[in-house]
mmCIF file of C-alpha atoms in Angstrom:
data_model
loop_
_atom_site.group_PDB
_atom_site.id
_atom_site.type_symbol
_atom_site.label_atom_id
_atom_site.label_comp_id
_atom_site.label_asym_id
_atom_site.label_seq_id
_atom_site.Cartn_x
_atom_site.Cartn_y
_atom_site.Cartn_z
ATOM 1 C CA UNK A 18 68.663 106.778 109.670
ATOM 2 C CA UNK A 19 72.397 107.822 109.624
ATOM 3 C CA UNK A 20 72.557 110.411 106.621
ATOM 4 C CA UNK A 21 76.255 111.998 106.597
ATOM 5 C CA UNK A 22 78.095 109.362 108.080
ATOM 6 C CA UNK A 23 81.300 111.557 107.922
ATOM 7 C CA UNK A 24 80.274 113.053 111.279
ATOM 8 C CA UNK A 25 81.073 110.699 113.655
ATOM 9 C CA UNK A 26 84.371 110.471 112.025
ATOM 10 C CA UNK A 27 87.511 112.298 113.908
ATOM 11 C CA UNK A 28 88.519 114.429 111.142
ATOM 12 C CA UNK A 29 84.903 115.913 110.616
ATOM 13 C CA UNK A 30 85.630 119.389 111.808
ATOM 14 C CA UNK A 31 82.426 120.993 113.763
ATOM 15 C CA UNK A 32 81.789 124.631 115.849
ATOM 16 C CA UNK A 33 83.728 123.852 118.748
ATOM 17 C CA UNK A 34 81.268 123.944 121.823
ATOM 18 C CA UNK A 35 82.215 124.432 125.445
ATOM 19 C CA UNK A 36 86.052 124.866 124.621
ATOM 20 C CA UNK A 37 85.970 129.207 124.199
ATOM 21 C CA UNK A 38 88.695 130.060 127.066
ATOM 22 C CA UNK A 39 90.560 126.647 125.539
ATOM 23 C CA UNK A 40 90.275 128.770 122.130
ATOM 24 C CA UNK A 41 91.254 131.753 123.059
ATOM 25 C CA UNK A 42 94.259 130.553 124.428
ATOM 26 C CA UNK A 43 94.877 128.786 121.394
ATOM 27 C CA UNK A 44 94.283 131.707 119.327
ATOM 28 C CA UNK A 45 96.359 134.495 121.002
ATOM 29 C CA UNK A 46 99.309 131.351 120.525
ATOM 30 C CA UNK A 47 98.561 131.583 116.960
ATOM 31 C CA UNK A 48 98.452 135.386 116.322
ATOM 32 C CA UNK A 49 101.723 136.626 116.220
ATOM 33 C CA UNK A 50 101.520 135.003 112.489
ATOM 34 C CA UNK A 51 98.982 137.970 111.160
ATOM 35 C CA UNK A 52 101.888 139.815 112.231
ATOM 36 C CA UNK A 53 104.395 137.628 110.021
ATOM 37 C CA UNK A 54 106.042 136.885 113.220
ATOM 38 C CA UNK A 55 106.737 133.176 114.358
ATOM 39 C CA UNK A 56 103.562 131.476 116.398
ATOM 40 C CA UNK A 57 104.138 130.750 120.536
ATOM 41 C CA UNK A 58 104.509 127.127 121.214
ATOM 42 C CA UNK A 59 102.140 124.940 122.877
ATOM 43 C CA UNK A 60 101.493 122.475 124.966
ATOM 44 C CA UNK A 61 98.257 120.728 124.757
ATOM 45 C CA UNK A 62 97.043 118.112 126.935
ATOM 46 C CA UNK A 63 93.951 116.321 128.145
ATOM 47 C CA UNK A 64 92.474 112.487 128.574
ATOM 48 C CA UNK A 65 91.639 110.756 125.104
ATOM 49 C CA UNK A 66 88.594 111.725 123.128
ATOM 50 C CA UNK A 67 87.888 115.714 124.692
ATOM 51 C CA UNK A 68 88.970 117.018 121.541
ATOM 52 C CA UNK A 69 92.723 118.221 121.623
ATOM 53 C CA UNK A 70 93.147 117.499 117.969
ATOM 54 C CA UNK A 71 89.704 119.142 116.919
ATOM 55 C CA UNK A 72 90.278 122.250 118.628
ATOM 56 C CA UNK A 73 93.886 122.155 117.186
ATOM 57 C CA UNK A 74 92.238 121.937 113.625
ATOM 58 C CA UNK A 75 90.043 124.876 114.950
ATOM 59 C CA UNK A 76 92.176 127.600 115.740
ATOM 60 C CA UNK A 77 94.091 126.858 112.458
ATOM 61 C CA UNK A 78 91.127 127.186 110.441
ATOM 62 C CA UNK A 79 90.275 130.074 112.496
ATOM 63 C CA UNK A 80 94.006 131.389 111.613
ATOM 64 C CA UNK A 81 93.652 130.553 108.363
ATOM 65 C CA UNK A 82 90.154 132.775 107.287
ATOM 66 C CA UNK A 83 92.377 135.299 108.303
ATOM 67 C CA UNK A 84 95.588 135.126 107.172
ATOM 68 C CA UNK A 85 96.792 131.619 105.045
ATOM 69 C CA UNK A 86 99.231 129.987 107.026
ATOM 70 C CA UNK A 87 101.611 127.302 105.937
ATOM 71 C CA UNK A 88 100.864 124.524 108.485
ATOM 72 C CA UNK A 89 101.782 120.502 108.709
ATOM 73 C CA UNK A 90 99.760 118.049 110.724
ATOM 74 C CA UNK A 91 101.793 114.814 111.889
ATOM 75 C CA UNK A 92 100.715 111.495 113.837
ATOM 76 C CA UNK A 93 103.942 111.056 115.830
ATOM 77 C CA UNK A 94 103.343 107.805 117.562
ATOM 78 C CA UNK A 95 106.089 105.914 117.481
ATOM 79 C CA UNK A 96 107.680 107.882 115.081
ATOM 80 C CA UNK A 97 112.022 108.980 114.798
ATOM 81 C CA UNK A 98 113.214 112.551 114.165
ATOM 82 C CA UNK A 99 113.427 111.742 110.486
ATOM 83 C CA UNK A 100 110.343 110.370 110.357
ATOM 84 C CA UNK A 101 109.074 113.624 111.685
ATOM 85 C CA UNK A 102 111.060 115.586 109.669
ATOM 86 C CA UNK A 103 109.961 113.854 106.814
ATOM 87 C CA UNK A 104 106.392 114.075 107.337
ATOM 88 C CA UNK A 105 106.157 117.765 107.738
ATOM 89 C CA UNK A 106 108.343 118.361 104.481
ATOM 90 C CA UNK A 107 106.020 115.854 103.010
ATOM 91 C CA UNK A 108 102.967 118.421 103.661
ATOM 92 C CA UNK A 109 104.437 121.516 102.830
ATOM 93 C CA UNK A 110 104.843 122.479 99.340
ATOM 94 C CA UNK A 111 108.172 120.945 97.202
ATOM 95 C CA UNK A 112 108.792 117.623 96.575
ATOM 96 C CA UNK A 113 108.851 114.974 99.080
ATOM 97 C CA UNK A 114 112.235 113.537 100.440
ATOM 98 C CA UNK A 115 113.407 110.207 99.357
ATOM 99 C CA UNK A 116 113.080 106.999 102.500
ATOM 100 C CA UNK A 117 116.898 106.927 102.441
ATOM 101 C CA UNK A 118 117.602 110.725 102.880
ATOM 102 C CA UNK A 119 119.833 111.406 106.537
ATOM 103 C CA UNK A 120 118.321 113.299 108.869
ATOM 104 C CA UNK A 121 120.696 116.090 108.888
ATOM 105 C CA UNK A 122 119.896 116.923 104.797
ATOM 106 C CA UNK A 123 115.699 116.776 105.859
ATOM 107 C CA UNK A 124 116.703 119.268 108.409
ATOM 108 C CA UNK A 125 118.720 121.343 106.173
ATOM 109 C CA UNK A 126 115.918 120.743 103.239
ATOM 110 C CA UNK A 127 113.335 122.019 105.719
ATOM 111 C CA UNK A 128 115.838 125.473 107.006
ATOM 112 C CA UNK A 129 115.758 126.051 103.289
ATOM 113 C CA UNK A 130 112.065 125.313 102.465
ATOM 114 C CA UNK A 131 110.198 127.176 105.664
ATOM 115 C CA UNK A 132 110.504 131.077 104.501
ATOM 116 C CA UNK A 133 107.223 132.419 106.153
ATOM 117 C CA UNK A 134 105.649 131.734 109.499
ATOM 118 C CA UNK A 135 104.473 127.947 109.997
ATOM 119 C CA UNK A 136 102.570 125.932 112.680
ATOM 120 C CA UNK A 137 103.288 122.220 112.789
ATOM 121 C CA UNK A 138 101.334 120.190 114.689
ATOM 122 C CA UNK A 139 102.776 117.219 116.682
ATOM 123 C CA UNK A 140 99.524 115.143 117.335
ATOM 124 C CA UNK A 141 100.137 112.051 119.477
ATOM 125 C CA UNK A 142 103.211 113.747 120.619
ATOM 126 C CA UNK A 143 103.284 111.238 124.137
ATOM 127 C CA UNK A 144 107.111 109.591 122.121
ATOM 128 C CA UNK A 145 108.727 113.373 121.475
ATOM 129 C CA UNK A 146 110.553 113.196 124.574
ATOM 130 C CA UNK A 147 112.653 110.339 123.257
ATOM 131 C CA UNK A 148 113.209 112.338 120.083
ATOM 132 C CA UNK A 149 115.221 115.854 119.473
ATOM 133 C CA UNK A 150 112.639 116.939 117.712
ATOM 134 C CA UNK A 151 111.623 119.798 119.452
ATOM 135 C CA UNK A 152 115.321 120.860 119.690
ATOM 136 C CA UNK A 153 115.422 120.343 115.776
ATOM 137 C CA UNK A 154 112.096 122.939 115.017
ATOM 138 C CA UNK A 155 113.922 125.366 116.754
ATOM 139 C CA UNK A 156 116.734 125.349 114.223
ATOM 140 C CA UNK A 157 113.944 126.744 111.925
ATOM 141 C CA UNK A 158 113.707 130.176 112.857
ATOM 142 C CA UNK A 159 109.265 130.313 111.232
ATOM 143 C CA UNK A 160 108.099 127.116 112.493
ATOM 144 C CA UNK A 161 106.216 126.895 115.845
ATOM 145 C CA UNK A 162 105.102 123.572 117.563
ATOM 146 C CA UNK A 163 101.464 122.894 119.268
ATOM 147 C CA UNK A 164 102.457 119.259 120.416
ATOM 148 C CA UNK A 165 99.497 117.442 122.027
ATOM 149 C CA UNK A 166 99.958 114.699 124.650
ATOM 150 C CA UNK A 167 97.979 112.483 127.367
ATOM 151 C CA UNK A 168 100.173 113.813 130.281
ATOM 152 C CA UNK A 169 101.535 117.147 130.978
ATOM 153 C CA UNK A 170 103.691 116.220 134.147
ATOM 154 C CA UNK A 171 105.017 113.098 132.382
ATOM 155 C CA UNK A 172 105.635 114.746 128.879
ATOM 156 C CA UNK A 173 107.998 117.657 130.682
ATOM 157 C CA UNK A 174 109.675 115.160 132.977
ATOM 158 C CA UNK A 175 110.930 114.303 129.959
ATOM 159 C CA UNK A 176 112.235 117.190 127.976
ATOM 160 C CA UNK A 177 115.623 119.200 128.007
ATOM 161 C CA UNK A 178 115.399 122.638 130.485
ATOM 162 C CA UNK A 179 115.366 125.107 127.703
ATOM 163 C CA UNK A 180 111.707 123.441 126.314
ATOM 164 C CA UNK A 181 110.449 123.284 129.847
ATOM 165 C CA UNK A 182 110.581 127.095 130.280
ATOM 166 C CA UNK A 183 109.596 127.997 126.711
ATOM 167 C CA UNK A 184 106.142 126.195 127.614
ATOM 168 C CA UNK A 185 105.533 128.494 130.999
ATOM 169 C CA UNK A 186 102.726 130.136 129.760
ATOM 170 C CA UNK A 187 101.357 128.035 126.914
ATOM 171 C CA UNK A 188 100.562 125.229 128.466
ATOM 172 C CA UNK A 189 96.806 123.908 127.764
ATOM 173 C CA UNK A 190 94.667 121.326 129.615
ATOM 174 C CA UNK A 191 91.605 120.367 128.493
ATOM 175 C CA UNK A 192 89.605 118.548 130.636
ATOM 176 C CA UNK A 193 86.790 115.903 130.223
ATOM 177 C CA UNK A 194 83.003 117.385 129.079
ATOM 178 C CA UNK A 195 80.061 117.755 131.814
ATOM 179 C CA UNK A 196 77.372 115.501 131.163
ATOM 180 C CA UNK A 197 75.281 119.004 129.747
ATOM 181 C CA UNK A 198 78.507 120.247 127.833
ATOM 182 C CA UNK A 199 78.429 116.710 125.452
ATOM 183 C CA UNK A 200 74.763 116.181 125.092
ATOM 184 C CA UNK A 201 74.903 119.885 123.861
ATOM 185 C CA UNK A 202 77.739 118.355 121.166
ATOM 186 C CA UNK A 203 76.223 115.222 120.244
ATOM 187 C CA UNK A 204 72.772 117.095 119.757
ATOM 188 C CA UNK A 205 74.792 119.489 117.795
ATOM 189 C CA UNK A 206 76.553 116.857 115.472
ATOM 190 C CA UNK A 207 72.993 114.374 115.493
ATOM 191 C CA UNK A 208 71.580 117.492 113.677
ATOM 192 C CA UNK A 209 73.552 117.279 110.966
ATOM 193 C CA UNK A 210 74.261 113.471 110.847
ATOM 194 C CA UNK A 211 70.667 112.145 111.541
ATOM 195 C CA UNK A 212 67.302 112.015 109.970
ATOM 196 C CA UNK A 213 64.973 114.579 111.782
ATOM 197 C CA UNK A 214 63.407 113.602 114.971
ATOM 198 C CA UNK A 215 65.124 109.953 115.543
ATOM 199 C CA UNK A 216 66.765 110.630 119.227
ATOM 200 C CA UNK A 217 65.218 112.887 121.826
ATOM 201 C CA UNK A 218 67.364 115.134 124.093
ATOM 202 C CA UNK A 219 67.057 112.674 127.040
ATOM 203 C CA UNK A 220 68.236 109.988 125.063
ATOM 204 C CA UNK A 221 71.098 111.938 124.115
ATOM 205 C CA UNK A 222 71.971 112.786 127.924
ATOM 206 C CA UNK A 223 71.636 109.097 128.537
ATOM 207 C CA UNK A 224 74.539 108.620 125.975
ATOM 208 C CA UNK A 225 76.282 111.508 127.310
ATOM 209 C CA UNK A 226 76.291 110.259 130.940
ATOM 210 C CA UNK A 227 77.761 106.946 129.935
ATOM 211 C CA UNK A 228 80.223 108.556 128.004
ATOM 212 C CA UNK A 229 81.307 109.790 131.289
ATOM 213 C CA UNK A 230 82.556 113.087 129.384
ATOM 214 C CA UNK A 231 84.730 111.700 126.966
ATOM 215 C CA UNK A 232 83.279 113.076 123.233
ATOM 216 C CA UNK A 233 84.569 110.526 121.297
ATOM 217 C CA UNK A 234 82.803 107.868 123.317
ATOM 218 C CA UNK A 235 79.705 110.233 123.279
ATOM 219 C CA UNK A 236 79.915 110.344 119.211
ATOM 220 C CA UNK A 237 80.704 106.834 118.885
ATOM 221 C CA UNK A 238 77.690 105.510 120.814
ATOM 222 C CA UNK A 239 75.364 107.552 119.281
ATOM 223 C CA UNK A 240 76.278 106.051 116.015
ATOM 224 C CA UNK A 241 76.140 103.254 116.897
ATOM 225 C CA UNK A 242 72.465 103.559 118.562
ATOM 226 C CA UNK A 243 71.348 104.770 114.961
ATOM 227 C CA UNK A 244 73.114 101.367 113.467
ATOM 228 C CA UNK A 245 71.266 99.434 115.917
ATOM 229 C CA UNK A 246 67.959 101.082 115.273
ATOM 230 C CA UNK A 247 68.225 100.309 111.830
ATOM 231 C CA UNK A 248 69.579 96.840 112.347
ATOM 232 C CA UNK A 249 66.529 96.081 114.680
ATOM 233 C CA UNK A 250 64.423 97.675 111.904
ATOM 234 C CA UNK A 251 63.252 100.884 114.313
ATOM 235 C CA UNK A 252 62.079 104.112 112.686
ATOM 236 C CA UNK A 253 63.241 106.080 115.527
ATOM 237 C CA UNK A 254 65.766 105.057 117.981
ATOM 238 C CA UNK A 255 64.774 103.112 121.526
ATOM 239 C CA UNK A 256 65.701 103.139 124.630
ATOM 240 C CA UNK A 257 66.853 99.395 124.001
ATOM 241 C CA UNK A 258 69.565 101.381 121.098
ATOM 242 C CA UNK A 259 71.157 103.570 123.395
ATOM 243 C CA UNK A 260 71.219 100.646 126.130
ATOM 244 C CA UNK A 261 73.425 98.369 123.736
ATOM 245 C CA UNK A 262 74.948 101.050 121.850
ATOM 246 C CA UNK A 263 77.819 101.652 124.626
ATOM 247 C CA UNK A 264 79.328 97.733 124.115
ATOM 248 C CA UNK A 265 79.357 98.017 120.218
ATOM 249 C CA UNK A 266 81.173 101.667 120.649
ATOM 250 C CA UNK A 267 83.361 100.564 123.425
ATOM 251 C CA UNK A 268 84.701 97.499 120.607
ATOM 252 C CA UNK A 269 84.730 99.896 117.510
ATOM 253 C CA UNK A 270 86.585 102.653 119.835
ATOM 254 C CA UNK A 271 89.351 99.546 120.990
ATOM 255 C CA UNK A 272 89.522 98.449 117.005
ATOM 256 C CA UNK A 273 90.286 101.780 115.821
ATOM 257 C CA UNK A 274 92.775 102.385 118.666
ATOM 258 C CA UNK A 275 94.780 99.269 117.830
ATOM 259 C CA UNK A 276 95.001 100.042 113.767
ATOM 260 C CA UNK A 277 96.229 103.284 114.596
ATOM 261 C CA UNK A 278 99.202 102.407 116.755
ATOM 262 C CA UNK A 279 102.939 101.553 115.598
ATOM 263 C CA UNK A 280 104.286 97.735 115.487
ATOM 264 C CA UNK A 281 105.767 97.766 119.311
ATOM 265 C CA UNK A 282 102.410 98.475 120.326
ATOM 266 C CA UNK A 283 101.194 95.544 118.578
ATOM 267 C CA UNK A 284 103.822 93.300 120.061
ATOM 268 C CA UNK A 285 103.100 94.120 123.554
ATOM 269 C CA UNK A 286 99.557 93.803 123.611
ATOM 270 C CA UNK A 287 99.535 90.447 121.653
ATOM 271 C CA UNK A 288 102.390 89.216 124.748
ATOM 272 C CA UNK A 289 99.931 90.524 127.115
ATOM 273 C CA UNK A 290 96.417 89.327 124.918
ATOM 274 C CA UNK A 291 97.291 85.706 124.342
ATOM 275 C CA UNK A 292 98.891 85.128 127.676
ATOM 276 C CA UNK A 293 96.229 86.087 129.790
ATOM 277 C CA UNK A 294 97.239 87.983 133.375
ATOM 278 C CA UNK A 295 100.582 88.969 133.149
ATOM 279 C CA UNK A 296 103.638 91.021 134.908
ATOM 280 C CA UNK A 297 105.748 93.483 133.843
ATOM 281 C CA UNK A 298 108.939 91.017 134.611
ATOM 282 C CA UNK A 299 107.329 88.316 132.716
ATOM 283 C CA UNK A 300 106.238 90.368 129.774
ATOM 284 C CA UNK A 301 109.614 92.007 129.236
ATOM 285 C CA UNK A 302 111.034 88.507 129.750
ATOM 286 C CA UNK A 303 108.208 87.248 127.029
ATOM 287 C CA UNK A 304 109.368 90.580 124.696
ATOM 288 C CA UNK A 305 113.068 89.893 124.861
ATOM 289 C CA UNK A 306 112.553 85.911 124.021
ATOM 290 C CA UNK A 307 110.558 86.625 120.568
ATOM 291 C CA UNK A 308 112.002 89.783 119.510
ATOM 292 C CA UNK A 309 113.710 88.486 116.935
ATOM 293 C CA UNK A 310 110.698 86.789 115.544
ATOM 294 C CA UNK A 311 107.933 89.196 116.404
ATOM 295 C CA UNK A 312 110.144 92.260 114.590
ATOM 296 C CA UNK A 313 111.534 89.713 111.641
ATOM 297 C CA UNK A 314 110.211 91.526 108.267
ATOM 298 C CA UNK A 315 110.102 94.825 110.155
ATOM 299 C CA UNK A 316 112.550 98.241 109.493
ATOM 300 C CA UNK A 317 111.769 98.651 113.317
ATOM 301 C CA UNK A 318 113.568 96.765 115.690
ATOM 302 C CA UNK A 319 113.276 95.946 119.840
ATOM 303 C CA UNK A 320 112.722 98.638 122.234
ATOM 304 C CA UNK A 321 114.225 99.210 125.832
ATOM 305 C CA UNK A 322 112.385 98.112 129.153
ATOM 306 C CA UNK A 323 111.658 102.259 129.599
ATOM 307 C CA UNK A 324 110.023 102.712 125.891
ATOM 308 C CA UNK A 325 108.344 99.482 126.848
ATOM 309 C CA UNK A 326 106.734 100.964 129.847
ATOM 310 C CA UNK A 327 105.444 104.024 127.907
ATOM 311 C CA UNK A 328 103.839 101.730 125.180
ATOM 312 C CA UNK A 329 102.276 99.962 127.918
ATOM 313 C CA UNK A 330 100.719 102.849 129.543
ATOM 314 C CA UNK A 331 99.601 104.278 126.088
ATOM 315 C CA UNK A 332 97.512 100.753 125.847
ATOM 316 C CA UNK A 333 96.502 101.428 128.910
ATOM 317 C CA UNK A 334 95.176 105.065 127.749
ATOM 318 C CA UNK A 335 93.843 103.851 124.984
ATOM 319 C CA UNK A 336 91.782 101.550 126.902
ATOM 320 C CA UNK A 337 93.113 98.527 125.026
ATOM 321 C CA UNK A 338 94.921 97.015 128.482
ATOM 322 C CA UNK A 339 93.855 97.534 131.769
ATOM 323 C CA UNK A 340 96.188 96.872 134.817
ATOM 324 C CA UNK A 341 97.166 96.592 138.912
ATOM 325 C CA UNK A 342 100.122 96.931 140.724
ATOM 326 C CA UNK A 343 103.735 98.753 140.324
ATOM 327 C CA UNK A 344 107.138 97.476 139.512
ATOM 328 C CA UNK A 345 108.040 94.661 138.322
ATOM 329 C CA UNK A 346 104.746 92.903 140.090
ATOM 330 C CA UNK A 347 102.283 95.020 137.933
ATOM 331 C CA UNK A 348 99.890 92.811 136.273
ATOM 332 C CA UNK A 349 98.249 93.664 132.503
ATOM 333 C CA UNK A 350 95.464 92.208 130.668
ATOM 334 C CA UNK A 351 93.542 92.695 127.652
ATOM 335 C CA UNK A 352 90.029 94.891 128.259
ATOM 336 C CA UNK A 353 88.407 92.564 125.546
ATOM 337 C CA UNK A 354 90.441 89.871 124.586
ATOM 338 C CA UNK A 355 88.669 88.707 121.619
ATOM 339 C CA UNK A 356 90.169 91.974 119.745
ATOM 340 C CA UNK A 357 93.228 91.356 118.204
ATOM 341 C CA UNK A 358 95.798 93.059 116.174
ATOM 342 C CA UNK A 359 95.167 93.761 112.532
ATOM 343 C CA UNK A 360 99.268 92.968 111.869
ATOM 344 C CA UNK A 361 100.466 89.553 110.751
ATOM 345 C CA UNK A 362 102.783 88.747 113.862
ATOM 346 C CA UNK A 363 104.872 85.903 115.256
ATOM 347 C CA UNK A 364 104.339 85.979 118.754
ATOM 348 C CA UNK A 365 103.984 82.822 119.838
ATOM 349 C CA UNK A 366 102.589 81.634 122.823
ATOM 350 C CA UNK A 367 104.543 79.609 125.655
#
């Protein structure tokens, strides 16, 4: 039933649909570069799952088609300067910088290396605040920035004066889809990744409703109503599929979330998984009493109580915790506690 599974993955790139004023601005960001001039920066910013990092990948390949544009796409989650550093130099063309090489010699390797007008794009950019990072592109007179994040207010709460005003004018929101808006995108993307006449339109508005106008939740259930079908031995998809389908895609949607996040990540949510109902006093209590267990093995090492709070929240986002409360008196739990994380860790349990 499923015949190109490669579209319900995230890096399938389709014809962006319901996102044209979102483009535009993108665009016009982008065009000073088929001018050889340096790209505007930008701010991108939206719930998980509408699409910040496909439209991203848009306008570049949009840029691209017209003028070839050196460009570097980084995951920044949990990530240092250097690590940063290293990953853009890593996808621009020389040789790749050794582990060991100090941060100031990857900056002064990247001065020398960027000649000509490049776009790097800070995906999962919710950390960069904690980082000079942004302060360190701007030491590279060609490189511009598209940084995407969860939350504008938070994200330039965080950052020095100077980035707060450069981002006046370019920054983006993207909001979640109508219901219409993503059963126009899944029909688009069952077109090409479907057998002919499997799902009808109402079907697909059913999974766009429960999707509540997230895409990725849209894209996942509607694979995973084709799996079902097939499983269940169904030449055409039921009603029955697209009932279930929304459980299955709410687990693979958690699973993938958890894989892709950094080692603190892991720690925290195991705290909070295997305890049960817990506080933020007692989890940073937990976190400090098996930090030298949980992180044994590790190049990372403990966090503060603030970073913990942001790694909290991005659980929260990524719909891996859900939680109550404020202060120290906030309570977290695991959304599905049979999900667990992929890492070997010690985190034992009191």
């Amino acid at each position: 039933m499923i015949t190109d599974r490669s579209v319900f993955r995230d890096d399938w790139l389709p014809d962006v649909q319901h996102r044209e004023a979102e483009m535009t601005v993108l665009t016009d960001a982008l065009t000073p570069v088929l001018d050889g001039d340096r790209a505007e920066d930008v701010l991108l910013h939206g719930p998980q799952g509408v699409g910040k990092t496909v439209l991203t990948r848009a306008a570049l390949d949009r840029l691209n088609r017209q003028q070839p544009t050196p460009s570097a796409h980084v995951h920044c989650l949990g990530a240092s300067t250097a690590g940063i550093i290293r990953s853009i130099l890593q996808e621009l063309p020389g040789s790749d910088p050794a582990r060991t090489t100090p941060q100031e010699e990857l900056i002064a390797t990247l001065q020398q290396r960027v000649t000509e007008p490049t776009v790097v794009v800070l995906d999962e950019g919710d950390d960069l605040p904690e980082t000079d990072i942004v302060d360190v592109l701007r030491r590279v007179p060609d490189i511009s920035w598209i940084a995407i994040c969860h939350d504008e207010i938070d994200w330039l709460s965080r950052v020095n004066e100077s980035t707060r005003h450069g981002l006046t004018d370019r920054s983006l929101q993207l909001d979640k889809f109508t219901t219409s808006e993503l059963t126009d995108i899944l029909e688009a993307r069952q077109r090409v990744g479907l057998e002919g006449g499997v799902i009808s339109r109402g079907q697909l508005r059913t999974l766009a409703d429960g999707a509540a106008g997230v895409a990725r939740r849209g894209i996942f259930a509607l694979r995973a109503a084709a799996e079902l079908a097939t499983e269940r031995g169904h030449t055409t998809i039921e009603d029955v599929d697209v009932e279930d389908s929304f459980d299955r895609a709410r687990r693979q949607l958690r699973e993938q979330a958890l894989e892709s996040l950094p080692l603190h990540h892991h720690i925290l949510y195991e705290i909070i998984r295997r305890k049960g109902e817990v506080r933020t006093a007692t989890i940073n209590s937990r976190y400090d009493a098996i930090s030298a267990v949980a992180y044994d093995g590790y190049d990372q090492t403990p966090i503060s109580k603030r970073e913990r709070r942001t790694k909290l929240q991005k659980l929260v986002d990524y719909d891996l915790l859900a939680c109550e409360g404020t202060g120290p008196a906030r309570e977290y739990w695991a959304c599905d506690p049979s999900i667990s994380s992929p890492l070997d860790l010690q985190v034992p349990v009191p």
